C-alpha positions as a LaTeX table, in Angstrom:
\begin{tabular}{lrrr}
\hline
Residue & $x$ (\AA) & $y$ (\AA) & $z$ (\AA) \\
\hline
Unk1 & 11.99 & $-14.71$ & $-64.81$ \\
Unk2 & 12.22 & $-15.40$ & $-68.56$ \\
Unk3 & 15.54 & $-17.17$ & $-70.09$ \\
Unk4 & 16.15 & $-13.78$ & $-72.08$ \\
Unk5 & 16.07 & $-11.72$ & $-68.56$ \\
Unk6 & 18.24 & $-14.04$ & $-66.96$ \\
Unk7 & 20.89 & $-14.48$ & $-69.67$ \\
Unk8 & 21.30 & $-10.92$ & $-70.32$ \\
Unk9 & 21.23 & $-9.40$ & $-66.10$ \\
Unk10 & 24.36 & $-8.52$ & $-64.76$ \\
Unk11 & 26.26 & $-9.01$ & $-61.82$ \\
Unk12 & 25.61 & $-6.24$ & $-59.40$ \\
Unk13 & 29.34 & $-3.62$ & $-59.26$ \\
Unk14 & 30.36 & $-0.65$ & $-57.32$ \\
Unk15 & 30.07 & 1.89 & $-59.63$ \\
Unk16 & 31.88 & 5.53 & $-57.78$ \\
Unk17 & 29.13 & 7.14 & $-60.22$ \\
Unk18 & 26.65 & 5.61 & $-59.20$ \\
Unk19 & 25.64 & 3.66 & $-62.66$ \\
Unk20 & 24.26 & 0.52 & $-62.89$ \\
Unk21 & 24.69 & $-0.33$ & $-66.35$ \\
Unk22 & 27.01 & $-2.92$ & $-67.84$ \\
Unk23 & 30.16 & $-1.26$ & $-69.12$ \\
Unk24 & 29.52 & 2.03 & $-67.49$ \\
Unk25 & 32.38 & 4.84 & $-66.97$ \\
Unk26 & 34.38 & 3.83 & $-63.68$ \\
Unk27 & 36.68 & 6.83 & $-64.04$ \\
Unk28 & 37.33 & 9.85 & $-66.20$ \\
Unk29 & 40.67 & 9.11 & $-68.27$ \\
Unk30 & 42.17 & 11.43 & $-70.19$ \\
Unk31 & 41.26 & 10.81 & $-73.80$ \\
Unk32 & 37.52 & 8.81 & $-73.18$ \\
Unk33 & 34.41 & 9.44 & $-72.46$ \\
Unk34 & 34.26 & 11.24 & $-69.20$ \\
Unk35 & 31.54 & 11.75 & $-66.81$ \\
Unk36 & 30.23 & 15.07 & $-64.89$ \\
Unk37 & 27.87 & 15.49 & $-62.13$ \\
Unk38 & 26.76 & 18.55 & $-62.39$ \\
Unk39 & 23.60 & 20.41 & $-60.64$ \\
Unk40 & 21.88 & 23.19 & $-61.39$ \\
Unk41 & 18.62 & 25.21 & $-60.80$ \\
Unk42 & 15.11 & 24.24 & $-62.69$ \\
Unk43 & 12.17 & 27.17 & $-61.42$ \\
Unk44 & 13.66 & 27.49 & $-57.90$ \\
Unk45 & 14.36 & 23.29 & $-57.48$ \\
Unk46 & 17.59 & 21.95 & $-57.71$ \\
Unk47 & 18.52 & 19.23 & $-60.40$ \\
Unk48 & 21.13 & 16.41 & $-59.97$ \\
Unk49 & 22.39 & 15.27 & $-63.75$ \\
Unk50 & 25.00 & 13.15 & $-65.51$ \\
Unk51 & 27.00 & 15.85 & $-68.27$ \\
Unk52 & 28.82 & 12.67 & $-71.00$ \\
Unk53 & 32.04 & 14.46 & $-72.67$ \\
Unk54 & 33.19 & 12.78 & $-75.94$ \\
Unk55 & 36.59 & 11.20 & $-76.59$ \\
Unk56 & 38.88 & 13.96 & $-76.46$ \\
Unk57 & 36.81 & 16.94 & $-75.53$ \\
Unk58 & 38.11 & 20.30 & $-76.34$ \\
Unk59 & 35.59 & 22.61 & $-74.65$ \\
Unk60 & 37.57 & 25.21 & $-77.37$ \\
Unk61 & 36.07 & 23.29 & $-80.55$ \\
Unk62 & 31.99 & 22.71 & $-80.65$ \\
Unk63 & 30.10 & 19.46 & $-80.74$ \\
Unk64 & 26.63 & 18.95 & $-81.16$ \\
Unk65 & 24.60 & 17.71 & $-78.34$ \\
Unk66 & 21.86 & 15.22 & $-77.23$ \\
Unk67 & 19.18 & 15.68 & $-74.04$ \\
Unk68 & 18.36 & 12.49 & $-72.76$ \\
Unk69 & 15.04 & 11.74 & $-70.80$ \\
Unk70 & 14.32 & 8.80 & $-68.82$ \\
Unk71 & 11.51 & 6.50 & $-68.00$ \\
Unk72 & 9.01 & 6.67 & $-65.37$ \\
Unk73 & 10.47 & 5.77 & $-62.30$ \\
Unk74 & 13.67 & 5.89 & $-64.11$ \\
Unk75 & 17.28 & 7.68 & $-62.77$ \\
Unk76 & 19.85 & 8.80 & $-64.70$ \\
Unk77 & 21.81 & 6.22 & $-63.51$ \\
Unk78 & 19.82 & 3.59 & $-65.52$ \\
Unk79 & 18.81 & 3.61 & $-69.38$ \\
Unk80 & 19.56 & 7.05 & $-69.97$ \\
Unk81 & 22.94 & 6.98 & $-69.12$ \\
Unk82 & 23.59 & 3.84 & $-70.70$ \\
Unk83 & 22.26 & 5.64 & $-73.90$ \\
Unk84 & 23.96 & 8.87 & $-73.05$ \\
Unk85 & 27.44 & 7.04 & $-72.54$ \\
Unk86 & 26.72 & 5.63 & $-75.82$ \\
Unk87 & 26.08 & 8.92 & $-77.81$ \\
Unk88 & 28.96 & 10.78 & $-76.04$ \\
Unk89 & 30.78 & 7.81 & $-77.67$ \\
Unk90 & 30.15 & 8.88 & $-81.06$ \\
Unk91 & 31.16 & 11.90 & $-80.36$ \\
Unk92 & 27.80 & 13.81 & $-78.60$ \\
Unk93 & 27.68 & 16.34 & $-75.68$ \\
Unk94 & 24.97 & 14.76 & $-73.51$ \\
Unk95 & 23.42 & 14.99 & $-70.90$ \\
Unk96 & 20.97 & 13.14 & $-68.70$ \\
Unk97 & 19.16 & 14.50 & $-65.65$ \\
Unk98 & 16.81 & 12.83 & $-62.16$ \\
Unk99 & 12.89 & 14.48 & $-63.13$ \\
Unk100 & 11.83 & 17.24 & $-60.80$ \\
Unk101 & 10.76 & 15.80 & $-57.65$ \\
Unk102 & 12.68 & 12.28 & $-58.37$ \\
Unk103 & 15.78 & 10.61 & $-57.65$ \\
Unk104 & 18.82 & 12.91 & $-56.65$ \\
Unk105 & 16.47 & 15.76 & $-57.50$ \\
Unk106 & 14.83 & 18.08 & $-55.30$ \\
Unk107 & 11.25 & 19.08 & $-54.94$ \\
Unk108 & 8.78 & 17.85 & $-52.19$ \\
Unk109 & 6.67 & 16.02 & $-51.90$ \\
Unk110 & 8.76 & 13.22 & $-53.00$ \\
Unk111 & 7.57 & 11.57 & $-56.35$ \\
Unk112 & 5.34 & 14.36 & $-57.86$ \\
Unk113 & 4.92 & 12.69 & $-61.24$ \\
Unk114 & 2.95 & 15.97 & $-63.20$ \\
Unk115 & 3.09 & 15.78 & $-66.99$ \\
Unk116 & 4.00 & 19.35 & $-67.08$ \\
Unk117 & 6.95 & 19.28 & $-64.76$ \\
Unk118 & 8.70 & 16.59 & $-66.63$ \\
Unk119 & 8.00 & 18.12 & $-70.11$ \\
Unk120 & 9.72 & 21.82 & $-68.56$ \\
Unk121 & 12.61 & 18.99 & $-67.05$ \\
Unk122 & 13.43 & 17.97 & $-70.60$ \\
Unk123 & 13.31 & 21.66 & $-71.54$ \\
Unk124 & 15.58 & 22.80 & $-68.31$ \\
Unk125 & 18.20 & 20.39 & $-70.00$ \\
Unk126 & 18.25 & 21.90 & $-73.21$ \\
Unk127 & 18.95 & 25.31 & $-71.12$ \\
Unk128 & 21.44 & 24.36 & $-68.91$ \\
Unk129 & 23.20 & 21.59 & $-72.17$ \\
Unk130 & 23.47 & 24.49 & $-74.71$ \\
Unk131 & 25.13 & 26.65 & $-72.47$ \\
Unk132 & 28.06 & 24.14 & $-71.48$ \\
Unk133 & 31.77 & 24.83 & $-73.30$ \\
Unk134 & 31.99 & 23.04 & $-76.12$ \\
Unk135 & 28.15 & 23.09 & $-77.10$ \\
Unk136 & 27.01 & 24.05 & $-80.32$ \\
Unk137 & 23.79 & 25.10 & $-79.48$ \\
Unk138 & 22.03 & 24.69 & $-83.06$ \\
Unk139 & 22.72 & 21.12 & $-83.44$ \\
Unk140 & 20.64 & 20.03 & $-80.19$ \\
Unk141 & 18.69 & 16.86 & $-80.27$ \\
Unk142 & 16.33 & 14.97 & $-77.60$ \\
Unk143 & 16.16 & 11.08 & $-76.97$ \\
Unk144 & 13.29 & 10.25 & $-74.70$ \\
Unk145 & 12.75 & 6.61 & $-73.12$ \\
Unk146 & 9.50 & 5.37 & $-72.27$ \\
Unk147 & 7.91 & 7.95 & $-70.53$ \\
Unk148 & 10.13 & 9.76 & $-71.50$ \\
Unk149 & 9.68 & 9.69 & $-75.06$ \\
Unk150 & 6.21 & 11.13 & $-74.10$ \\
Unk151 & 7.32 & 13.90 & $-72.95$ \\
Unk152 & 10.06 & 14.75 & $-75.25$ \\
Unk153 & 7.48 & 14.66 & $-77.99$ \\
Unk154 & 5.53 & 17.14 & $-76.22$ \\
Unk155 & 8.48 & 19.22 & $-75.36$ \\
Unk156 & 9.53 & 19.18 & $-78.77$ \\
Unk157 & 5.89 & 19.98 & $-80.28$ \\
Unk158 & 6.44 & 23.77 & $-79.16$ \\
Unk159 & 10.68 & 23.75 & $-78.31$ \\
Unk160 & 11.61 & 24.38 & $-81.77$ \\
Unk161 & 15.80 & 24.57 & $-79.79$ \\
Unk162 & 15.17 & 20.92 & $-81.02$ \\
Unk163 & 16.46 & 19.64 & $-84.29$ \\
Unk164 & 16.23 & 16.23 & $-84.66$ \\
Unk165 & 13.74 & 14.27 & $-81.97$ \\
Unk166 & 14.18 & 10.14 & $-80.67$ \\
Unk167 & 12.56 & 8.07 & $-78.66$ \\
Unk168 & 12.69 & 4.67 & $-77.54$ \\
Unk169 & 9.91 & 2.31 & $-76.62$ \\
Unk170 & 7.92 & 5.78 & $-76.03$ \\
Unk171 & 5.39 & 5.77 & $-73.67$ \\
Unk172 & 2.39 & 7.20 & $-73.28$ \\
Unk173 & 1.91 & 7.94 & $-69.53$ \\
Unk174 & $-0.97$ & 10.25 & $-69.61$ \\
Unk175 & $-3.07$ & 7.77 & $-71.29$ \\
Unk176 & $-2.43$ & 4.98 & $-69.57$ \\
Unk177 & $-2.35$ & 6.64 & $-66.22$ \\
Unk178 & $-6.23$ & 7.06 & $-67.69$ \\
Unk179 & $-7.30$ & 4.69 & $-69.49$ \\
Unk180 & $-5.27$ & 1.87 & $-67.80$ \\
Unk181 & $-2.47$ & $-0.18$ & $-69.85$ \\
Unk182 & $-3.70$ & $-1.47$ & $-73.59$ \\
Unk183 & $-7.16$ & 0.18 & $-72.35$ \\
Unk184 & $-7.65$ & $-2.43$ & $-69.60$ \\
Unk185 & $-9.37$ & 0.03 & $-67.10$ \\
Unk186 & $-11.54$ & 2.44 & $-68.49$ \\
Unk187 & $-14.67$ & 1.69 & $-65.77$ \\
Unk188 & $-12.26$ & 2.69 & $-63.21$ \\
Unk189 & $-11.88$ & 5.80 & $-64.57$ \\
Unk190 & $-13.95$ & 8.33 & $-61.97$ \\
Unk191 & $-13.10$ & 6.48 & $-59.43$ \\
Unk192 & $-9.06$ & 7.11 & $-59.93$ \\
Unk193 & $-10.24$ & 10.92 & $-60.34$ \\
Unk194 & $-12.38$ & 10.79 & $-56.90$ \\
Unk195 & $-9.30$ & 9.63 & $-55.10$ \\
Unk196 & $-7.11$ & 11.65 & $-56.36$ \\
Unk197 & $-9.13$ & 14.83 & $-55.93$ \\
Unk198 & $-9.42$ & 13.84 & $-52.11$ \\
Unk199 & $-5.44$ & 13.14 & $-52.23$ \\
Unk200 & $-4.82$ & 16.49 & $-53.30$ \\
Unk201 & $-7.16$ & 17.61 & $-50.73$ \\
Unk202 & $-5.40$ & 15.81 & $-48.04$ \\
Unk203 & $-2.34$ & 17.36 & $-49.07$ \\
Unk204 & $-3.35$ & 21.00 & $-48.93$ \\
Unk205 & $-4.80$ & 19.98 & $-45.57$ \\
Unk206 & $-1.56$ & 18.97 & $-44.44$ \\
Unk207 & $-2.13$ & 15.33 & $-44.52$ \\
Unk208 & $-0.37$ & 12.97 & $-45.01$ \\
Unk209 & 1.30 & 11.94 & $-48.78$ \\
Unk210 & $-0.80$ & 9.24 & $-50.25$ \\
Unk211 & 1.13 & 6.89 & $-53.27$ \\
Unk212 & 0.12 & 5.19 & $-56.09$ \\
Unk213 & 1.79 & 2.17 & $-57.06$ \\
Unk214 & 3.79 & 1.87 & $-53.52$ \\
Unk215 & 3.61 & $-1.81$ & $-53.36$ \\
Unk216 & 6.80 & $-3.63$ & $-52.35$ \\
Unk217 & 6.65 & $-6.23$ & $-55.36$ \\
Unk218 & 8.15 & $-9.77$ & $-55.26$ \\
Unk219 & 8.93 & $-11.90$ & $-58.48$ \\
Unk220 & 6.09 & $-14.24$ & $-57.69$ \\
Unk221 & 3.79 & $-11.13$ & $-58.17$ \\
Unk222 & 5.43 & $-10.04$ & $-61.25$ \\
Unk223 & 5.85 & $-13.25$ & $-62.82$ \\
Unk224 & 2.01 & $-13.19$ & $-62.26$ \\
Unk225 & 1.54 & $-10.00$ & $-64.71$ \\
Unk226 & $-0.02$ & $-10.80$ & $-68.11$ \\
Unk227 & 2.39 & $-7.81$ & $-69.93$ \\
Unk228 & 5.98 & $-8.20$ & $-70.51$ \\
Unk229 & 6.29 & $-4.42$ & $-69.92$ \\
Unk230 & 5.52 & $-5.13$ & $-65.84$ \\
Unk231 & 6.80 & $-8.49$ & $-65.61$ \\
Unk232 & 10.21 & $-8.03$ & $-67.07$ \\
Unk233 & 9.80 & $-4.50$ & $-65.43$ \\
Unk234 & 10.35 & $-5.29$ & $-62.54$ \\
Unk235 & 13.47 & $-7.47$ & $-63.06$ \\
Unk236 & 15.23 & $-4.70$ & $-64.84$ \\
Unk237 & 14.57 & $-2.00$ & $-61.91$ \\
Unk238 & 14.30 & $-4.08$ & $-58.80$ \\
Unk239 & 17.28 & $-6.98$ & $-59.47$ \\
Unk240 & 19.28 & $-6.75$ & $-62.67$ \\
Unk241 & 19.41 & $-2.96$ & $-62.51$ \\
Unk242 & 18.28 & $-1.28$ & $-59.31$ \\
Unk243 & 19.24 & 1.84 & $-58.25$ \\
Unk244 & 18.35 & 3.34 & $-54.68$ \\
Unk245 & 16.97 & 6.15 & $-55.76$ \\
Unk246 & 14.21 & 4.81 & $-58.50$ \\
Unk247 & 10.87 & 4.09 & $-57.54$ \\
Unk248 & 7.41 & 3.09 & $-59.29$ \\
Unk249 & 5.63 & 5.64 & $-56.91$ \\
Unk250 & 4.23 & 8.61 & $-57.63$ \\
Unk251 & 1.78 & 10.84 & $-55.71$ \\
Unk252 & $-1.87$ & 10.09 & $-55.93$ \\
Unk253 & $-2.59$ & 14.04 & $-56.30$ \\
Unk254 & $-0.61$ & 13.45 & $-59.81$ \\
Unk255 & $-3.04$ & 11.78 & $-61.33$ \\
Unk256 & $-5.24$ & 15.06 & $-61.83$ \\
Unk257 & $-2.43$ & 16.18 & $-64.18$ \\
Unk258 & $-1.86$ & 13.07 & $-65.70$ \\
Unk259 & $-4.88$ & 11.91 & $-66.68$ \\
Unk260 & $-5.54$ & 14.70 & $-68.69$ \\
Unk261 & $-2.42$ & 14.10 & $-70.73$ \\
Unk262 & $-1.64$ & 12.53 & $-73.60$ \\
Unk263 & 1.49 & 13.09 & $-75.77$ \\
Unk264 & 0.48 & 12.73 & $-78.88$ \\
Unk265 & $-2.19$ & 15.11 & $-78.96$ \\
Unk266 & $-0.33$ & 17.85 & $-80.72$ \\
Unk267 & 2.17 & 15.86 & $-83.28$ \\
Unk268 & 1.23 & 17.39 & $-86.40$ \\
Unk269 & 3.62 & 20.36 & $-84.53$ \\
Unk270 & 6.57 & 18.36 & $-84.76$ \\
Unk271 & 8.73 & 19.10 & $-87.75$ \\
Unk272 & 11.66 & 18.46 & $-87.16$ \\
Unk273 & 12.95 & 15.19 & $-88.02$ \\
Unk274 & 11.34 & 12.18 & $-86.51$ \\
Unk275 & 12.70 & 8.89 & $-84.83$ \\
Unk276 & 10.88 & 6.53 & $-83.17$ \\
Unk277 & 12.31 & 2.56 & $-81.86$ \\
Unk278 & 10.66 & $-0.26$ & $-80.23$ \\
Unk279 & 10.90 & $-3.68$ & $-79.92$ \\
Unk280 & 8.87 & $-5.69$ & $-82.24$ \\
Unk281 & 7.38 & $-7.60$ & $-79.25$ \\
Unk282 & 6.84 & $-4.83$ & $-77.30$ \\
Unk283 & 3.25 & $-4.82$ & $-75.98$ \\
Unk284 & 3.96 & $-0.66$ & $-75.56$ \\
Unk285 & 4.06 & $-0.90$ & $-80.09$ \\
Unk286 & 0.79 & 1.09 & $-79.70$ \\
Unk287 & 1.39 & 3.78 & $-78.04$ \\
Unk288 & 4.50 & 4.78 & $-80.98$ \\
Unk289 & 3.02 & 3.68 & $-83.80$ \\
Unk290 & $-0.01$ & 6.01 & $-82.95$ \\
Unk291 & 2.23 & 9.03 & $-81.92$ \\
Unk292 & 4.08 & 8.23 & $-85.61$ \\
Unk293 & 1.22 & 8.09 & $-88.18$ \\
Unk294 & $-0.17$ & 11.07 & $-86.07$ \\
Unk295 & 2.66 & 13.10 & $-86.58$ \\
Unk296 & 1.76 & 14.51 & $-90.04$ \\
Unk297 & 3.77 & 18.11 & $-89.84$ \\
Unk298 & 7.24 & 16.29 & $-90.76$ \\
Unk299 & 8.27 & 14.85 & $-93.72$ \\
Unk300 & 11.11 & 13.23 & $-92.65$ \\
Unk301 & 10.23 & 10.81 & $-89.95$ \\
Unk302 & 11.22 & 7.00 & $-89.72$ \\
Unk303 & 9.72 & 4.56 & $-87.69$ \\
Unk304 & 12.63 & 1.30 & $-86.48$ \\
Unk305 & 11.66 & $-1.88$ & $-85.11$ \\
Unk306 & 14.02 & $-4.04$ & $-83.57$ \\
Unk307 & 13.18 & $-7.64$ & $-84.53$ \\
Unk308 & 12.60 & $-10.10$ & $-81.47$ \\
Unk309 & 12.85 & $-7.16$ & $-78.55$ \\
Unk310 & 10.31 & $-6.26$ & $-75.61$ \\
Unk311 & 10.14 & $-2.82$ & $-74.69$ \\
Unk312 & 12.41 & $-3.65$ & $-71.35$ \\
Unk313 & 14.48 & $-5.51$ & $-73.56$ \\
Unk314 & 15.56 & $-2.27$ & $-75.68$ \\
Unk315 & 17.43 & $-0.90$ & $-72.30$ \\
Unk316 & 19.98 & $-2.98$ & $-71.80$ \\
Unk317 & 20.39 & $-6.42$ & $-74.21$ \\
Unk318 & 23.15 & $-5.75$ & $-75.87$ \\
Unk319 & 22.35 & $-6.52$ & $-79.56$ \\
Unk320 & 19.37 & $-4.99$ & $-78.75$ \\
Unk321 & 21.16 & $-1.57$ & $-77.81$ \\
Unk322 & 23.35 & $-2.04$ & $-80.50$ \\
Unk323 & 20.95 & $-2.13$ & $-82.91$ \\
Unk324 & 18.63 & 1.52 & $-80.81$ \\
Unk325 & 22.66 & 3.00 & $-80.85$ \\
Unk326 & 23.22 & 1.98 & $-84.82$ \\
Unk327 & 20.06 & 4.01 & $-85.77$ \\
Unk328 & 20.90 & 6.59 & $-83.54$ \\
Unk329 & 23.97 & 6.95 & $-84.83$ \\
Unk330 & 22.54 & 7.45 & $-88.40$ \\
Unk331 & 19.73 & 9.55 & $-87.32$ \\
Unk332 & 21.52 & 11.73 & $-85.66$ \\
Unk333 & 24.62 & 11.93 & $-87.89$ \\
Unk334 & 22.32 & 13.13 & $-90.81$ \\
Unk335 & 20.34 & 15.31 & $-88.75$ \\
Unk336 & 22.62 & 17.39 & $-86.12$ \\
\hline
\end{tabular}
């Protein structure tokens, strides 16, 4: 465990809303930022979400809104909730929802992780929040974190309700599931596709649901990983910011869809203002860089690097979160 991770890890506290990030709302106080647990149906699946309303929220007024998409394996109570709360503190109505088949949302089998579902989840958040009292539907933005960043890019390529698009530590899920992190699994693509196809066949026949990344991680295992993303991700998701609904596992059959997905394929379709934030030391930066360079359809785009930050550290380390929040304040302030 790195010194920086130890320094900023949090002591576990009970939060009535299940939130696991530092500085989380603990009670709804009149005149302050409040959190509202909501649920709605999306294509027949019950979606669990949290809506954050700004201080002195008045339903008769009109507010800009931001949809916040969580990372792969994450839930709304972690980093997505942190940034949703910070944006609410800046005057936005925000929503963070658990992806369908994941977290507290419905859907069977559990932990299906398909790109089409995740993109639809983001559009579903837009459907819900634009009908929420006080929301100005013409001032809607999206912020995607990690895998949620890649899916937010894909959603905004065709859904023009999003007037401003931002990502934090973007992770291109399909490319990594196909090629491996930093193209480390190119030689096993066909083998893994065969496994995914066999897993789907087994599901169709009523057999056991097979899962990928279904491991009981130990600190020793994590410490042996060559990449900061997975090493620090273990401590974030399993130690300092663990949530019972958060898991890295996903159905093996999901790979049939995931391995054909690339969030950057149609980046030229994004004609909205675009902000992509990443840590300067993030080993995932190559994904942000590629997508940003392919965003040729907008003249209003910015790449913002947080000096010294790794991918996971942008989720919770105070000075890095503050820098990201200040940049989002500037970006959404100008465009929403």
